[in-house]
Amino acid sequence: PTGYSSCWRCCPCMCANAKMEKDGLIRFLREEEKRRIYEITQLGQEILQMECKRIQRLYQIIREEA
């Protein structure tokens, strides 16, 4: 259909991986049996740690309100 990105039919994981790779969060290493193997970059580690802390704060707020 017109108006959709070329990515609309593919696996959501593939779209997410492509965006994370473009953003420098993960790095492609190799392909094994039709699977793409990635590693997390230093920037990806930093963002992941910040997200974990953010989620922990939200969880703490919810527990305090309950």
PDB file of N, CA, C and O in Angstrom:
ATOM      1  N   PRO A   1       0.824  -1.202   0.000  1.00  0.00           N
ATOM      2  CA  PRO A   1       0.000   0.000   0.000  1.00  0.00           C
ATOM      3  C   PRO A   1       0.864   1.260   0.000  1.00  0.00           C
ATOM      4  O   PRO A   1       1.922   1.299   0.602  1.00  0.00           O
ATOM      5  N   THR A   2       0.377   2.254  -0.627  1.00  0.00           N
ATOM      6  CA  THR A   2       1.124   3.509  -0.662  1.00  0.00           C
ATOM      7  C   THR A   2       0.990   4.221   0.667  1.00  0.00           C
ATOM      8  O   THR A   2       0.034   4.023   1.408  1.00  0.00           O
ATOM      9  N   GLY A   3       1.976   5.044   0.983  1.00  0.00           N
ATOM     10  CA  GLY A   3       1.950   5.793   2.231  1.00  0.00           C
ATOM     11  C   GLY A   3       2.614   5.081   3.391  1.00  0.00           C
ATOM     12  O   GLY A   3       2.768   5.649   4.450  1.00  0.00           O
ATOM     13  N   TYR A   4       2.998   3.828   3.220  1.00  0.00           N
ATOM     14  CA  TYR A   4       3.662   3.079   4.284  1.00  0.00           C
ATOM     15  C   TYR A   4       5.161   3.048   4.026  1.00  0.00           C
ATOM     16  O   TYR A   4       5.603   3.087   2.884  1.00  0.00           O
ATOM     17  N   SER A   5       5.921   2.928   5.103  1.00  0.00           N
ATOM     18  CA  SER A   5       7.371   2.798   4.914  1.00  0.00           C
ATOM     19  C   SER A   5       7.662   1.422   4.340  1.00  0.00           C
ATOM     20  O   SER A   5       6.840   0.521   4.409  1.00  0.00           O
ATOM     21  N   SER A   6       8.838   1.253   3.791  1.00  0.00           N
ATOM     22  CA  SER A   6       9.213  -0.032   3.212  1.00  0.00           C
ATOM     23  C   SER A   6       9.357  -1.091   4.289  1.00  0.00           C
ATOM     24  O   SER A   6       9.477  -2.267   3.997  1.00  0.00           O
ATOM     25  N   CYS A   7       9.333  -0.689   5.542  1.00  0.00           N
ATOM     26  CA  CYS A   7       9.565  -1.590   6.657  1.00  0.00           C
ATOM     27  C   CYS A   7       8.269  -2.169   7.225  1.00  0.00           C
ATOM     28  O   CYS A   7       8.297  -3.021   8.081  1.00  0.00           O
ATOM     29  N   TRP A   8       7.134  -1.742   6.768  1.00  0.00           N
ATOM     30  CA  TRP A   8       5.866  -2.066   7.428  1.00  0.00           C
ATOM     31  C   TRP A   8       5.536  -3.535   7.453  1.00  0.00           C
ATOM     32  O   TRP A   8       4.840  -3.984   8.349  1.00  0.00           O
ATOM     33  N   ARG A   9       6.034  -4.336   6.522  1.00  0.00           N
ATOM     34  CA  ARG A   9       5.691  -5.756   6.479  1.00  0.00           C
ATOM     35  C   ARG A   9       6.698  -6.650   7.186  1.00  0.00           C
ATOM     36  O   ARG A   9       6.424  -7.799   7.431  1.00  0.00           O
ATOM     37  N   CYS A  10       7.853  -6.136   7.513  1.00  0.00           N
ATOM     38  CA  CYS A  10       8.908  -6.995   8.059  1.00  0.00           C
ATOM     39  C   CYS A  10       8.693  -7.283   9.539  1.00  0.00           C
ATOM     40  O   CYS A  10       7.813  -6.725  10.181  1.00  0.00           O
ATOM     41  N   CYS A  11       9.519  -8.138  10.054  1.00  0.00           N
ATOM     42  CA  CYS A  11       9.490  -8.461  11.482  1.00  0.00           C
ATOM     43  C   CYS A  11       9.787  -7.208  12.297  1.00  0.00           C
ATOM     44  O   CYS A  11      10.747  -6.495  11.997  1.00  0.00           O
ATOM     45  N   PRO A  12       8.984  -6.914  13.318  1.00  0.00           N
ATOM     46  CA  PRO A  12       9.253  -5.718  14.142  1.00  0.00           C
ATOM     47  C   PRO A  12      10.659  -5.700  14.735  1.00  0.00           C
ATOM     48  O   PRO A  12      11.244  -4.638  14.901  1.00  0.00           O
ATOM     49  N   CYS A  13      11.200  -6.871  15.035  1.00  0.00           N
ATOM     50  CA  CYS A  13      12.555  -6.937  15.590  1.00  0.00           C
ATOM     51  C   CYS A  13      13.574  -6.387  14.597  1.00  0.00           C
ATOM     52  O   CYS A  13      14.514  -5.706  14.996  1.00  0.00           O
ATOM     53  N   MET A  14      13.386  -6.694  13.332  1.00  0.00           N
ATOM     54  CA  MET A  14      14.331  -6.228  12.319  1.00  0.00           C
ATOM     55  C   MET A  14      14.305  -4.707  12.237  1.00  0.00           C
ATOM     56  O   MET A  14      15.341  -4.065  12.105  1.00  0.00           O
ATOM     57  N   CYS A  15      13.116  -4.119  12.317  1.00  0.00           N
ATOM     58  CA  CYS A  15      13.006  -2.657  12.264  1.00  0.00           C
ATOM     59  C   CYS A  15      13.648  -2.039  13.501  1.00  0.00           C
ATOM     60  O   CYS A  15      14.352  -1.035  13.400  1.00  0.00           O
ATOM     61  N   ALA A  16      13.390  -2.630  14.654  1.00  0.00           N
ATOM     62  CA  ALA A  16      13.968  -2.115  15.898  1.00  0.00           C
ATOM     63  C   ALA A  16      15.490  -2.236  15.859  1.00  0.00           C
ATOM     64  O   ALA A  16      16.201  -1.298  16.241  1.00  0.00           O
ATOM     65  N   ASN A  17      16.004  -3.368  15.402  1.00  0.00           N
ATOM     66  CA  ASN A  17      17.455  -3.560  15.319  1.00  0.00           C
ATOM     67  C   ASN A  17      18.083  -2.553  14.367  1.00  0.00           C
ATOM     68  O   ASN A  17      19.140  -1.991  14.666  1.00  0.00           O
ATOM     69  N   ALA A  18      17.436  -2.312  13.234  1.00  0.00           N
ATOM     70  CA  ALA A  18      17.984  -1.357  12.266  1.00  0.00           C
ATOM     71  C   ALA A  18      18.050   0.035  12.883  1.00  0.00           C
ATOM     72  O   ALA A  18      19.037   0.746  12.703  1.00  0.00           O
ATOM     73  N   LYS A  19      17.026   0.422  13.624  1.00  0.00           N
ATOM     74  CA  LYS A  19      17.020   1.747  14.263  1.00  0.00           C
ATOM     75  C   LYS A  19      18.087   1.813  15.345  1.00  0.00           C
ATOM     76  O   LYS A  19      18.815   2.806  15.432  1.00  0.00           O
ATOM     77  N   MET A  20      18.194   0.772  16.169  1.00  0.00           N
ATOM     78  CA  MET A  20      19.210   0.786  17.233  1.00  0.00           C
ATOM     79  C   MET A  20      20.617   0.814  16.645  1.00  0.00           C
ATOM     80  O   MET A  20      21.502   1.484  17.183  1.00  0.00           O
ATOM     81  N   GLU A  21      20.821   0.100  15.533  1.00  0.00           N
ATOM     82  CA  GLU A  21      22.136   0.117  14.884  1.00  0.00           C
ATOM     83  C   GLU A  21      22.423   1.513  14.321  1.00  0.00           C
ATOM     84  O   GLU A  21      23.518   2.050  14.506  1.00  0.00           O
ATOM     85  N   LYS A  22      21.445   2.106  13.680  1.00  0.00           N
ATOM     86  CA  LYS A  22      21.605   3.458  13.128  1.00  0.00           C
ATOM     87  C   LYS A  22      21.895   4.468  14.232  1.00  0.00           C
ATOM     88  O   LYS A  22      22.697   5.384  14.048  1.00  0.00           O
ATOM     89  N   ASP A  23      21.250   4.288  15.390  1.00  0.00           N
ATOM     90  CA  ASP A  23      21.442   5.201  16.520  1.00  0.00           C
ATOM     91  C   ASP A  23      22.722   4.929  17.300  1.00  0.00           C
ATOM     92  O   ASP A  23      23.033   5.652  18.250  1.00  0.00           O
ATOM     93  N   GLY A  24      23.454   3.873  16.928  1.00  0.00           N
ATOM     94  CA  GLY A  24      24.721   3.572  17.583  1.00  0.00           C
ATOM     95  C   GLY A  24      24.583   2.833  18.903  1.00  0.00           C
ATOM     96  O   GLY A  24      25.521   2.800  19.696  1.00  0.00           O
ATOM     97  N   LEU A  25      23.416   2.206  19.139  1.00  0.00           N
ATOM     98  CA  LEU A  25      23.198   1.483  20.385  1.00  0.00           C
ATOM     99  C   LEU A  25      23.691   0.044  20.314  1.00  0.00           C
ATOM    100  O   LEU A  25      24.065  -0.537  21.328  1.00  0.00           O
ATOM    101  N   ILE A  26      23.649  -0.530  19.114  1.00  0.00           N
ATOM    102  CA  ILE A  26      24.161  -1.880  18.893  1.00  0.00           C
ATOM    103  C   ILE A  26      25.044  -1.871  17.653  1.00  0.00           C
ATOM    104  O   ILE A  26      24.973  -0.956  16.829  1.00  0.00           O
ATOM    105  N   ARG A  27      25.873  -2.912  17.525  1.00  0.00           N
ATOM    106  CA  ARG A  27      26.799  -3.035  16.397  1.00  0.00           C
ATOM    107  C   ARG A  27      26.662  -4.441  15.824  1.00  0.00           C
ATOM    108  O   ARG A  27      26.683  -5.431  16.558  1.00  0.00           O
ATOM    109  N   PHE A  28      26.513  -4.521  14.507  1.00  0.00           N
ATOM    110  CA  PHE A  28      26.425  -5.818  13.831  1.00  0.00           C
ATOM    111  C   PHE A  28      27.771  -6.528  13.907  1.00  0.00           C
ATOM    112  O   PHE A  28      28.808  -5.925  13.662  1.00  0.00           O
ATOM    113  N   LEU A  29      27.736  -7.801  14.289  1.00  0.00           N
ATOM    114  CA  LEU A  29      28.972  -8.589  14.359  1.00  0.00           C
ATOM    115  C   LEU A  29      29.097  -9.559  13.194  1.00  0.00           C
ATOM    116  O   LEU A  29      30.081  -9.560  12.473  1.00  0.00           O
ATOM    117  N   ARG A  30      28.075 -10.406  13.039  1.00  0.00           N
ATOM    118  CA  ARG A  30      28.136 -11.429  11.997  1.00  0.00           C
ATOM    119  C   ARG A  30      26.752 -12.032  11.785  1.00  0.00           C
ATOM    120  O   ARG A  30      25.836 -11.787  12.548  1.00  0.00           O
ATOM    121  N   GLU A  31      26.650 -12.830  10.748  1.00  0.00           N
ATOM    122  CA  GLU A  31      25.416 -13.537  10.464  1.00  0.00           C
ATOM    123  C   GLU A  31      25.662 -15.032  10.664  1.00  0.00           C
ATOM    124  O   GLU A  31      26.682 -15.563  10.218  1.00  0.00           O
ATOM    125  N   GLU A  32      24.747 -15.686  11.368  1.00  0.00           N
ATOM    126  CA  GLU A  32      24.835 -17.133  11.607  1.00  0.00           C
ATOM    127  C   GLU A  32      23.502 -17.765  11.271  1.00  0.00           C
ATOM    128  O   GLU A  32      22.485 -17.453  11.899  1.00  0.00           O
ATOM    129  N   GLU A  33      23.501 -18.655  10.300  1.00  0.00           N
ATOM    130  CA  GLU A  33      22.291 -19.384   9.927  1.00  0.00           C
ATOM    131  C   GLU A  33      21.078 -18.467   9.814  1.00  0.00           C
ATOM    132  O   GLU A  33      20.069 -18.654  10.485  1.00  0.00           O
ATOM    133  N   LYS A  34      21.176 -17.452   8.983  1.00  0.00           N
ATOM    134  CA  LYS A  34      20.113 -16.487   8.719  1.00  0.00           C
ATOM    135  C   LYS A  34      19.753 -15.622   9.921  1.00  0.00           C
ATOM    136  O   LYS A  34      18.704 -15.007   9.957  1.00  0.00           O
ATOM    137  N   ARG A  35      20.600 -15.578  10.933  1.00  0.00           N
ATOM    138  CA  ARG A  35      20.392 -14.722  12.106  1.00  0.00           C
ATOM    139  C   ARG A  35      21.515 -13.711  12.171  1.00  0.00           C
ATOM    140  O   ARG A  35      22.679 -14.036  11.978  1.00  0.00           O
ATOM    141  N   ARG A  36      21.160 -12.475  12.456  1.00  0.00           N
ATOM    142  CA  ARG A  36      22.159 -11.416  12.592  1.00  0.00           C
ATOM    143  C   ARG A  36      22.530 -11.291  14.068  1.00  0.00           C
ATOM    144  O   ARG A  36      21.664 -11.157  14.916  1.00  0.00           O
ATOM    145  N   ILE A  37      23.812 -11.334  14.356  1.00  0.00           N
ATOM    146  CA  ILE A  37      24.322 -11.261  15.720  1.00  0.00           C
ATOM    147  C   ILE A  37      24.850  -9.843  15.960  1.00  0.00           C
ATOM    148  O   ILE A  37      25.648  -9.326  15.176  1.00  0.00           O
ATOM    149  N   TYR A  38      24.382  -9.239  17.050  1.00  0.00           N
ATOM    150  CA  TYR A  38      24.771  -7.876  17.404  1.00  0.00           C
ATOM    151  C   TYR A  38      25.439  -7.876  18.771  1.00  0.00           C
ATOM    152  O   TYR A  38      25.266  -8.795  19.555  1.00  0.00           O
ATOM    153  N   GLU A  39      26.162  -6.793  19.052  1.00  0.00           N
ATOM    154  CA  GLU A  39      26.643  -6.552  20.406  1.00  0.00           C
ATOM    155  C   GLU A  39      26.243  -5.145  20.792  1.00  0.00           C
ATOM    156  O   GLU A  39      26.107  -4.268  19.941  1.00  0.00           O
ATOM    157  N   ILE A  40      26.044  -4.940  22.076  1.00  0.00           N
ATOM    158  CA  ILE A  40      25.665  -3.624  22.560  1.00  0.00           C
ATOM    159  C   ILE A  40      26.914  -2.746  22.625  1.00  0.00           C
ATOM    160  O   ILE A  40      27.990  -3.203  23.005  1.00  0.00           O
ATOM    161  N   THR A  41      26.768  -1.494  22.224  1.00  0.00           N
ATOM    162  CA  THR A  41      27.895  -0.555  22.246  1.00  0.00           C
ATOM    163  C   THR A  41      27.988   0.101  23.623  1.00  0.00           C
ATOM    164  O   THR A  41      27.098  -0.059  24.460  1.00  0.00           O
ATOM    165  N   GLN A  42      29.039   0.867  23.828  1.00  0.00           N
ATOM    166  CA  GLN A  42      29.181   1.605  25.080  1.00  0.00           C
ATOM    167  C   GLN A  42      28.009   2.568  25.259  1.00  0.00           C
ATOM    168  O   GLN A  42      27.436   2.661  26.339  1.00  0.00           O
ATOM    169  N   LEU A  43      27.644   3.264  24.189  1.00  0.00           N
ATOM    170  CA  LEU A  43      26.489   4.159  24.245  1.00  0.00           C
ATOM    171  C   LEU A  43      25.221   3.376  24.584  1.00  0.00           C
ATOM    172  O   LEU A  43      24.421   3.807  25.412  1.00  0.00           O
ATOM    173  N   GLY A  44      25.064   2.212  23.979  1.00  0.00           N
ATOM    174  CA  GLY A  44      23.911   1.365  24.272  1.00  0.00           C
ATOM    175  C   GLY A  44      23.862   0.963  25.733  1.00  0.00           C
ATOM    176  O   GLY A  44      22.791   0.938  26.351  1.00  0.00           O
ATOM    177  N   GLN A  45      25.008   0.638  26.303  1.00  0.00           N
ATOM    178  CA  GLN A  45      25.090   0.282  27.729  1.00  0.00           C
ATOM    179  C   GLN A  45      24.655   1.458  28.596  1.00  0.00           C
ATOM    180  O   GLN A  45      23.913   1.279  29.562  1.00  0.00           O
ATOM    181  N   GLU A  46      25.126   2.653  28.257  1.00  0.00           N
ATOM    182  CA  GLU A  46      24.784   3.841  29.040  1.00  0.00           C
ATOM    183  C   GLU A  46      23.285   4.126  28.975  1.00  0.00           C
ATOM    184  O   GLU A  46      22.658   4.411  29.998  1.00  0.00           O
ATOM    185  N   ILE A  47      22.707   4.024  27.788  1.00  0.00           N
ATOM    186  CA  ILE A  47      21.267   4.256  27.625  1.00  0.00           C
ATOM    187  C   ILE A  47      20.482   3.186  28.379  1.00  0.00           C
ATOM    188  O   ILE A  47      19.483   3.493  29.049  1.00  0.00           O
ATOM    189  N   LEU A  48      20.921   1.945  28.307  1.00  0.00           N
ATOM    190  CA  LEU A  48      20.247   0.853  29.013  1.00  0.00           C
ATOM    191  C   LEU A  48      20.261   1.092  30.521  1.00  0.00           C
ATOM    192  O   LEU A  48      19.237   0.925  31.195  1.00  0.00           O
ATOM    193  N   GLN A  49      21.385   1.507  31.054  1.00  0.00           N
ATOM    194  CA  GLN A  49      21.474   1.791  32.492  1.00  0.00           C
ATOM    195  C   GLN A  49      20.550   2.932  32.891  1.00  0.00           C
ATOM    196  O   GLN A  49      19.871   2.862  33.913  1.00  0.00           O
ATOM    197  N   MET A  50      20.487   3.983  32.059  1.00  0.00           N
ATOM    198  CA  MET A  50      19.587   5.101  32.357  1.00  0.00           C
ATOM    199  C   MET A  50      18.129   4.651  32.328  1.00  0.00           C
ATOM    200  O   MET A  50      17.330   5.046  33.180  1.00  0.00           O
ATOM    201  N   GLU A  51      17.770   3.809  31.365  1.00  0.00           N
ATOM    202  CA  GLU A  51      16.400   3.300  31.271  1.00  0.00           C
ATOM    203  C   GLU A  51      16.052   2.427  32.467  1.00  0.00           C
ATOM    204  O   GLU A  51      14.946   2.514  32.997  1.00  0.00           O
ATOM    205  N   CYS A  52      16.987   1.591  32.902  1.00  0.00           N
ATOM    206  CA  CYS A  52      16.752   0.751  34.077  1.00  0.00           C
ATOM    207  C   CYS A  52      16.497   1.610  35.312  1.00  0.00           C
ATOM    208  O   CYS A  52      15.571   1.336  36.092  1.00  0.00           O
ATOM    209  N   LYS A  53      17.291   2.652  35.481  1.00  0.00           N
ATOM    210  CA  LYS A  53      17.104   3.549  36.622  1.00  0.00           C
ATOM    211  C   LYS A  53      15.755   4.260  36.536  1.00  0.00           C
ATOM    212  O   LYS A  53      15.063   4.430  37.532  1.00  0.00           O
ATOM    213  N   ARG A  54      15.368   4.671  35.344  1.00  0.00           N
ATOM    214  CA  ARG A  54      14.092   5.349  35.155  1.00  0.00           C
ATOM    215  C   ARG A  54      12.927   4.426  35.517  1.00  0.00           C
ATOM    216  O   ARG A  54      12.004   4.812  36.234  1.00  0.00           O
ATOM    217  N   ILE A  55      12.997   3.191  35.062  1.00  0.00           N
ATOM    218  CA  ILE A  55      11.941   2.224  35.359  1.00  0.00           C
ATOM    219  C   ILE A  55      11.907   1.912  36.853  1.00  0.00           C
ATOM    220  O   ILE A  55      10.829   1.794  37.443  1.00  0.00           O
ATOM    221  N   GLN A  56      13.078   1.804  37.487  1.00  0.00           N
ATOM    222  CA  GLN A  56      13.120   1.573  38.934  1.00  0.00           C
ATOM    223  C   GLN A  56      12.475   2.722  39.699  1.00  0.00           C
ATOM    224  O   GLN A  56      11.746   2.501  40.666  1.00  0.00           O
ATOM    225  N   ARG A  57      12.729   3.952  39.253  1.00  0.00           N
ATOM    226  CA  ARG A  57      12.100   5.118  39.912  1.00  0.00           C
ATOM    227  C   ARG A  57      10.585   5.072  39.753  1.00  0.00           C
ATOM    228  O   ARG A  57       9.844   5.326  40.709  1.00  0.00           O
ATOM    229  N   LEU A  58      10.110   4.755  38.557  1.00  0.00           N
ATOM    230  CA  LEU A  58       8.672   4.652  38.340  1.00  0.00           C
ATOM    231  C   LEU A  58       8.057   3.564  39.211  1.00  0.00           C
ATOM    232  O   LEU A  58       6.990   3.759  39.804  1.00  0.00           O
ATOM    233  N   TYR A  59       8.725   2.443  39.295  1.00  0.00           N
ATOM    234  CA  TYR A  59       8.241   1.346  40.126  1.00  0.00           C
ATOM    235  C   TYR A  59       8.170   1.773  41.590  1.00  0.00           C
ATOM    236  O   TYR A  59       7.196   1.488  42.290  1.00  0.00           O
ATOM    237  N   GLN A  60       9.176   2.481  42.046  1.00  0.00           N
ATOM    238  CA  GLN A  60       9.206   2.955  43.430  1.00  0.00           C
ATOM    239  C   GLN A  60       8.055   3.919  43.696  1.00  0.00           C
ATOM    240  O   GLN A  60       7.397   3.844  44.734  1.00  0.00           O
ATOM    241  N   ILE A  61       7.791   4.822  42.770  1.00  0.00           N
ATOM    242  CA  ILE A  61       6.680   5.767  42.903  1.00  0.00           C
ATOM    243  C   ILE A  61       5.350   5.023  43.006  1.00  0.00           C
ATOM    244  O   ILE A  61       4.517   5.326  43.857  1.00  0.00           O
ATOM    245  N   ILE A  62       5.168   4.029  42.162  1.00  0.00           N
ATOM    246  CA  ILE A  62       3.935   3.248  42.169  1.00  0.00           C
ATOM    247  C   ILE A  62       3.779   2.517  43.503  1.00  0.00           C
ATOM    248  O   ILE A  62       2.681   2.477  44.072  1.00  0.00           O
ATOM    249  N   ARG A  63       4.845   1.951  44.000  1.00  0.00           N
ATOM    250  CA  ARG A  63       4.782   1.231  45.287  1.00  0.00           C
ATOM    251  C   ARG A  63       4.442   2.182  46.437  1.00  0.00           C
ATOM    252  O   ARG A  63       3.714   1.815  47.352  1.00  0.00           O
ATOM    253  N   GLU A  64       4.984   3.395  46.403  1.00  0.00           N
ATOM    254  CA  GLU A  64       4.718   4.371  47.447  1.00  0.00           C
ATOM    255  C   GLU A  64       3.278   4.851  47.429  1.00  0.00           C
ATOM    256  O   GLU A  64       2.709   5.170  48.473  1.00  0.00           O
ATOM    257  N   GLU A  65       2.677   4.895  46.244  1.00  0.00           N
ATOM    258  CA  GLU A  65       1.298   5.347  46.122  1.00  0.00           C
ATOM    259  C   GLU A  65       0.285   4.273  46.474  1.00  0.00           C
ATOM    260  O   GLU A  65      -0.858   4.584  46.761  1.00  0.00           O
ATOM    261  N   ALA A  66       0.698   3.044  46.453  1.00  0.00           N
ATOM    262  CA  ALA A  66      -0.226   1.916  46.708  1.00  0.00           C
ATOM    263  C   ALA A  66      -0.537   1.762  48.192  1.00  0.00           C
ATOM    264  O   ALA A  66       0.087   2.203  49.072  1.00  0.00           O
TER     265      ALA A  66
END
